[in-house]
Coordinates of C-alpha atoms in Angstrom, one line a residue:
Chain A
N1 CA -17.1 71.9 32.8
A2 CA -16.2 73.8 35.9
G3 CA -16.1 77.3 34.5
V4 CA -14.8 79.7 37.2
T5 CA -13.9 78.2 40.5
Q6 CA -13.3 80.2 43.6
T7 CA -11.9 79.1 46.9
P8 CA -12.7 79.3 49.7
K9 CA -16.5 79.7 49.8
F10 CA -16.6 81.1 53.3
Q11 CA -13.9 82.8 55.5
V12 CA -13.9 84.6 58.8
L13 CA -10.8 86.7 59.5
K14 CA -9.7 88.8 62.4
T15 CA -8.8 92.4 61.8
G16 CA -5.2 92.7 60.7
Q17 CA -5.0 89.1 59.3
S18 CA -4.1 88.4 55.7
M19 CA -5.5 86.0 53.2
T20 CA -5.6 85.2 49.6
L21 CA -8.7 84.4 47.6
Q22 CA -8.0 82.0 44.7
C23 CA -9.7 82.0 41.3
A24 CA -9.2 79.7 38.4
Q25 CA -11.0 79.4 35.0
D26 CA -10.9 76.6 32.5
M27 CA -12.4 78.4 29.5
N28 CA -9.1 79.8 28.1
H29 CA -10.3 83.3 28.7
N30 CA -8.0 86.3 28.3
S31 CA -9.5 88.6 30.9
M32 CA -10.2 88.1 34.6
Y33 CA -11.8 90.3 37.2
W34 CA -12.4 90.6 40.9
Y35 CA -15.6 92.3 42.2
R36 CA -17.0 92.8 45.6
Q37 CA -20.8 92.9 46.2
D38 CA -22.3 94.9 49.1
P39 CA -26.0 95.4 49.7
G40 CA -27.4 98.3 47.7
M41 CA -24.1 98.9 45.9
G42 CA -24.2 96.3 43.2
L43 CA -20.9 94.9 42.0
R44 CA -17.8 97.1 42.2
L45 CA -14.6 96.3 40.4
I46 CA -11.6 95.8 42.6
Y47 CA -8.9 94.8 40.1
Y48 CA -8.9 93.3 36.6
S49 CA -6.5 91.7 34.3
A50 CA -7.1 92.4 30.6
S51 CA -4.7 89.7 29.5
E52 CA -2.1 87.4 31.0
G53 CA 0.8 89.5 32.4
T54 CA -1.2 92.7 33.0
T55 CA -3.3 93.9 36.0
D56 CA -5.0 97.2 36.6
K57 CA -7.0 98.9 39.4
G58 CA -10.7 99.1 39.3
E59 CA -13.1 101.3 41.3
V60 CA -12.1 100.1 44.8
P61 CA -8.5 98.8 44.9
N62 CA -7.4 100.1 48.2
G63 CA -6.4 97.4 50.7
Y64 CA -6.1 94.7 48.0
N65 CA -3.4 93.3 45.7
V66 CA -3.7 90.8 42.8
S67 CA -1.6 88.4 40.9
R68 CA -2.3 87.0 37.5
L69 CA -0.3 83.8 38.0
N70 CA -0.9 82.4 34.5
K71 CA -3.7 82.5 32.0
R72 CA -6.0 80.4 34.2
E73 CA -5.4 81.9 37.7
F74 CA -6.1 85.3 39.2
S75 CA -5.7 85.7 43.0
L76 CA -6.8 88.5 45.3
R77 CA -4.9 89.2 48.5
L78 CA -5.9 91.1 51.5
E79 CA -2.7 92.1 53.3
S80 CA -4.3 93.4 56.5
A81 CA -8.0 92.8 56.7
A82 CA -10.4 95.4 57.9
P83 CA -14.1 95.2 58.9
S84 CA -14.9 97.4 55.8
Q85 CA -13.7 94.5 53.7
T86 CA -16.5 92.3 54.9
S87 CA -18.3 91.5 51.6
V88 CA -19.0 88.8 49.0
Y89 CA -16.2 88.6 46.5
F90 CA -16.7 87.4 43.0
C91 CA -14.2 86.4 40.4
A92 CA -15.2 86.5 36.7
S93 CA -13.6 85.9 33.4
S94 CA -14.3 86.8 29.8
E95 CA -12.8 86.3 26.4
G96 CA -12.0 90.0 26.4
G97 CA -13.8 91.2 23.3
L98 CA -16.2 94.1 23.6
N99 CA -19.3 92.0 23.0
T100 CA -18.3 89.2 25.3
E101 CA -20.0 88.5 28.6
A102 CA -18.3 87.7 31.9
F103 CA -18.7 84.3 33.5
F104 CA -18.8 84.3 37.3
G105 CA -17.7 82.1 40.1
Q106 CA -20.0 81.2 43.0
G107 CA -18.4 83.8 45.3
T108 CA -16.5 83.9 48.6
R109 CA -18.3 85.3 51.6
L110 CA -15.8 87.0 53.8
T111 CA -16.4 88.3 57.3
V112 CA -13.8 90.4 59.1
V113 CA -14.3 90.7 62.8
Chain B
A1 CA -17.6 107.9 32.5
Q2 CA -19.9 105.2 31.4
S3 CA -22.4 103.9 33.9
V4 CA -25.8 102.3 34.3
T5 CA -28.7 103.3 36.5
Q6 CA -31.3 100.8 37.6
L7 CA -34.5 102.4 38.8
G8 CA -36.0 100.7 41.8
S9 CA -34.0 98.6 44.2
H10 CA -37.1 96.4 44.6
V11 CA -39.9 95.5 42.3
S12 CA -42.9 93.4 43.4
V13 CA -45.2 91.6 41.0
S14 CA -47.9 88.9 41.2
E15 CA -47.4 85.6 39.6
G16 CA -48.5 85.9 36.0
A17 CA -48.1 89.7 35.8
L18 CA -45.8 91.6 33.5
V19 CA -42.2 92.0 34.7
L20 CA -40.5 95.3 33.8
L21 CA -37.1 96.1 35.2
R22 CA -35.6 99.4 34.1
C23 CA -32.0 100.2 33.1
N24 CA -30.6 103.4 31.7
Y25 CA -27.1 103.8 30.6
S26 CA -24.8 106.7 29.9
S27 CA -22.1 106.2 27.3
S28 CA -20.4 108.5 24.8
V29 CA -20.4 105.7 22.2
P30 CA -22.9 103.0 21.4
P31 CA -22.5 100.5 24.2
Y32 CA -22.7 96.8 24.6
L33 CA -25.3 96.0 27.3
F34 CA -26.0 93.0 29.4
W35 CA -28.5 91.7 31.9
Y36 CA -27.5 89.2 34.6
V37 CA -29.6 87.3 37.2
Q38 CA -28.4 86.3 40.6
Y39 CA -30.3 83.7 42.6
P40 CA -29.7 83.5 46.4
N41 CA -26.2 82.5 47.4
Q42 CA -25.1 82.1 43.8
G43 CA -22.9 83.8 41.3
L44 CA -24.3 85.9 38.4
Q45 CA -25.7 84.2 35.3
L46 CA -26.1 85.9 31.9
L47 CA -29.7 86.5 30.8
L48 CA -29.1 88.3 27.6
K49 CA -26.8 90.8 25.8
Y50 CA -27.1 93.5 23.3
T51 CA -24.3 93.7 20.7
S52 CA -25.9 95.9 18.0
A53 CA -27.1 93.1 15.8
A54 CA -30.8 93.6 16.8
T55 CA -32.5 96.1 19.1
L56 CA -34.9 93.5 20.6
V57 CA -32.9 90.8 22.3
K58 CA -34.3 87.5 23.6
G59 CA -32.7 85.7 26.5
I60 CA -33.2 82.7 28.7
N61 CA -36.3 81.9 30.8
G62 CA -38.6 84.0 28.6
F63 CA -36.9 87.4 29.3
E64 CA -36.2 90.0 26.6
A65 CA -34.9 93.5 26.5
E66 CA -35.1 96.3 23.9
F67 CA -32.3 98.7 23.2
K68 CA -33.6 102.3 22.7
K69 CA -30.8 104.6 21.7
S70 CA -33.1 107.7 21.9
E71 CA -34.0 106.9 25.5
T72 CA -30.6 105.5 26.4
S73 CA -32.5 102.5 27.9
F74 CA -32.3 98.8 27.9
H75 CA -35.3 97.7 30.0
L76 CA -35.8 94.0 30.8
T77 CA -39.3 92.5 30.4
K78 CA -41.1 89.2 30.8
P79 CA -44.8 88.8 29.9
S80 CA -45.7 86.6 32.8
A81 CA -43.8 86.2 36.0
H82 CA -43.2 82.9 37.6
M83 CA -42.3 82.3 41.3
S84 CA -38.9 81.0 40.1
D85 CA -38.1 84.5 38.7
A86 CA -37.6 85.9 42.2
A87 CA -34.0 86.9 42.2
E88 CA -31.7 90.0 41.9
Y89 CA -31.2 91.4 38.4
F90 CA -28.2 93.5 37.3
C91 CA -27.8 95.6 34.2
A92 CA -24.2 96.1 33.0
V93 CA -22.5 98.1 30.3
R94 CA -19.3 97.7 28.3
P95 CA -18.7 100.8 26.2
G96 CA -18.6 100.2 22.5
N97 CA -15.1 101.5 22.0
T98 CA -11.8 100.0 20.9
G99 CA -9.4 98.0 23.0
F100 CA -10.2 96.5 26.3
Q101 CA -13.3 97.8 28.2
K102 CA -14.4 97.0 31.7
L103 CA -17.8 95.7 32.5
V104 CA -19.7 98.2 34.8
F105 CA -22.7 97.1 36.8
G106 CA -25.7 98.8 38.1
T107 CA -26.8 98.5 41.7
G108 CA -29.3 95.8 41.0
T109 CA -33.1 95.3 41.3
R110 CA -34.6 92.6 43.5
L111 CA -37.6 91.1 41.9
L112 CA -40.2 89.7 44.4
V113 CA -43.0 87.5 43.0
S114 CA -46.1 86.8 45.1
P115 CA -48.6 84.0 44.5

């Protein structure tokens, strides 16, 4: 039972490079999320997808794009990486109901130099 | 806007002592509340959740939390700390409204346990 799988686990980018973070869940969840975690700031929502075919901005969407490829997969793209995007990125999924918890992947540690 | 405030970025306790991690929420409607734990270099794992069935909620690893509407609080407690409890703890809120609601996290509290 894999749950939420993120790839890659670690990545170093140069300023201006682009990359896509991949996320897949095998729990048949409707909703998926991308968060970033920075020291002292908790988890901040970048983008979310309430259901297949929809995506919406969270608190900190600037510099990112997302694609809900199908019900299982939700990718996060950095078009032109900046040092301010150095962070740990978490993908999560949930059934979508108000009382349902989110299940998290193991995270991607991204460093932009 | 709905939010959560976690008082204290770090809490230090001795092994065997009471653990108390504080969480206050703001919400215009009765919320759904969650506590998560994060061990080093790992993702977040659910400890417990409040969904209005009972105000005292028991979770994994001996943790529990009490929902107090009058105080807008959902503090996390454990009677006796273990070394293995050292981790970062996050409180999160999902407003108890209709339709889809995002999960909003607090800034986290790092629990340090000394022998």
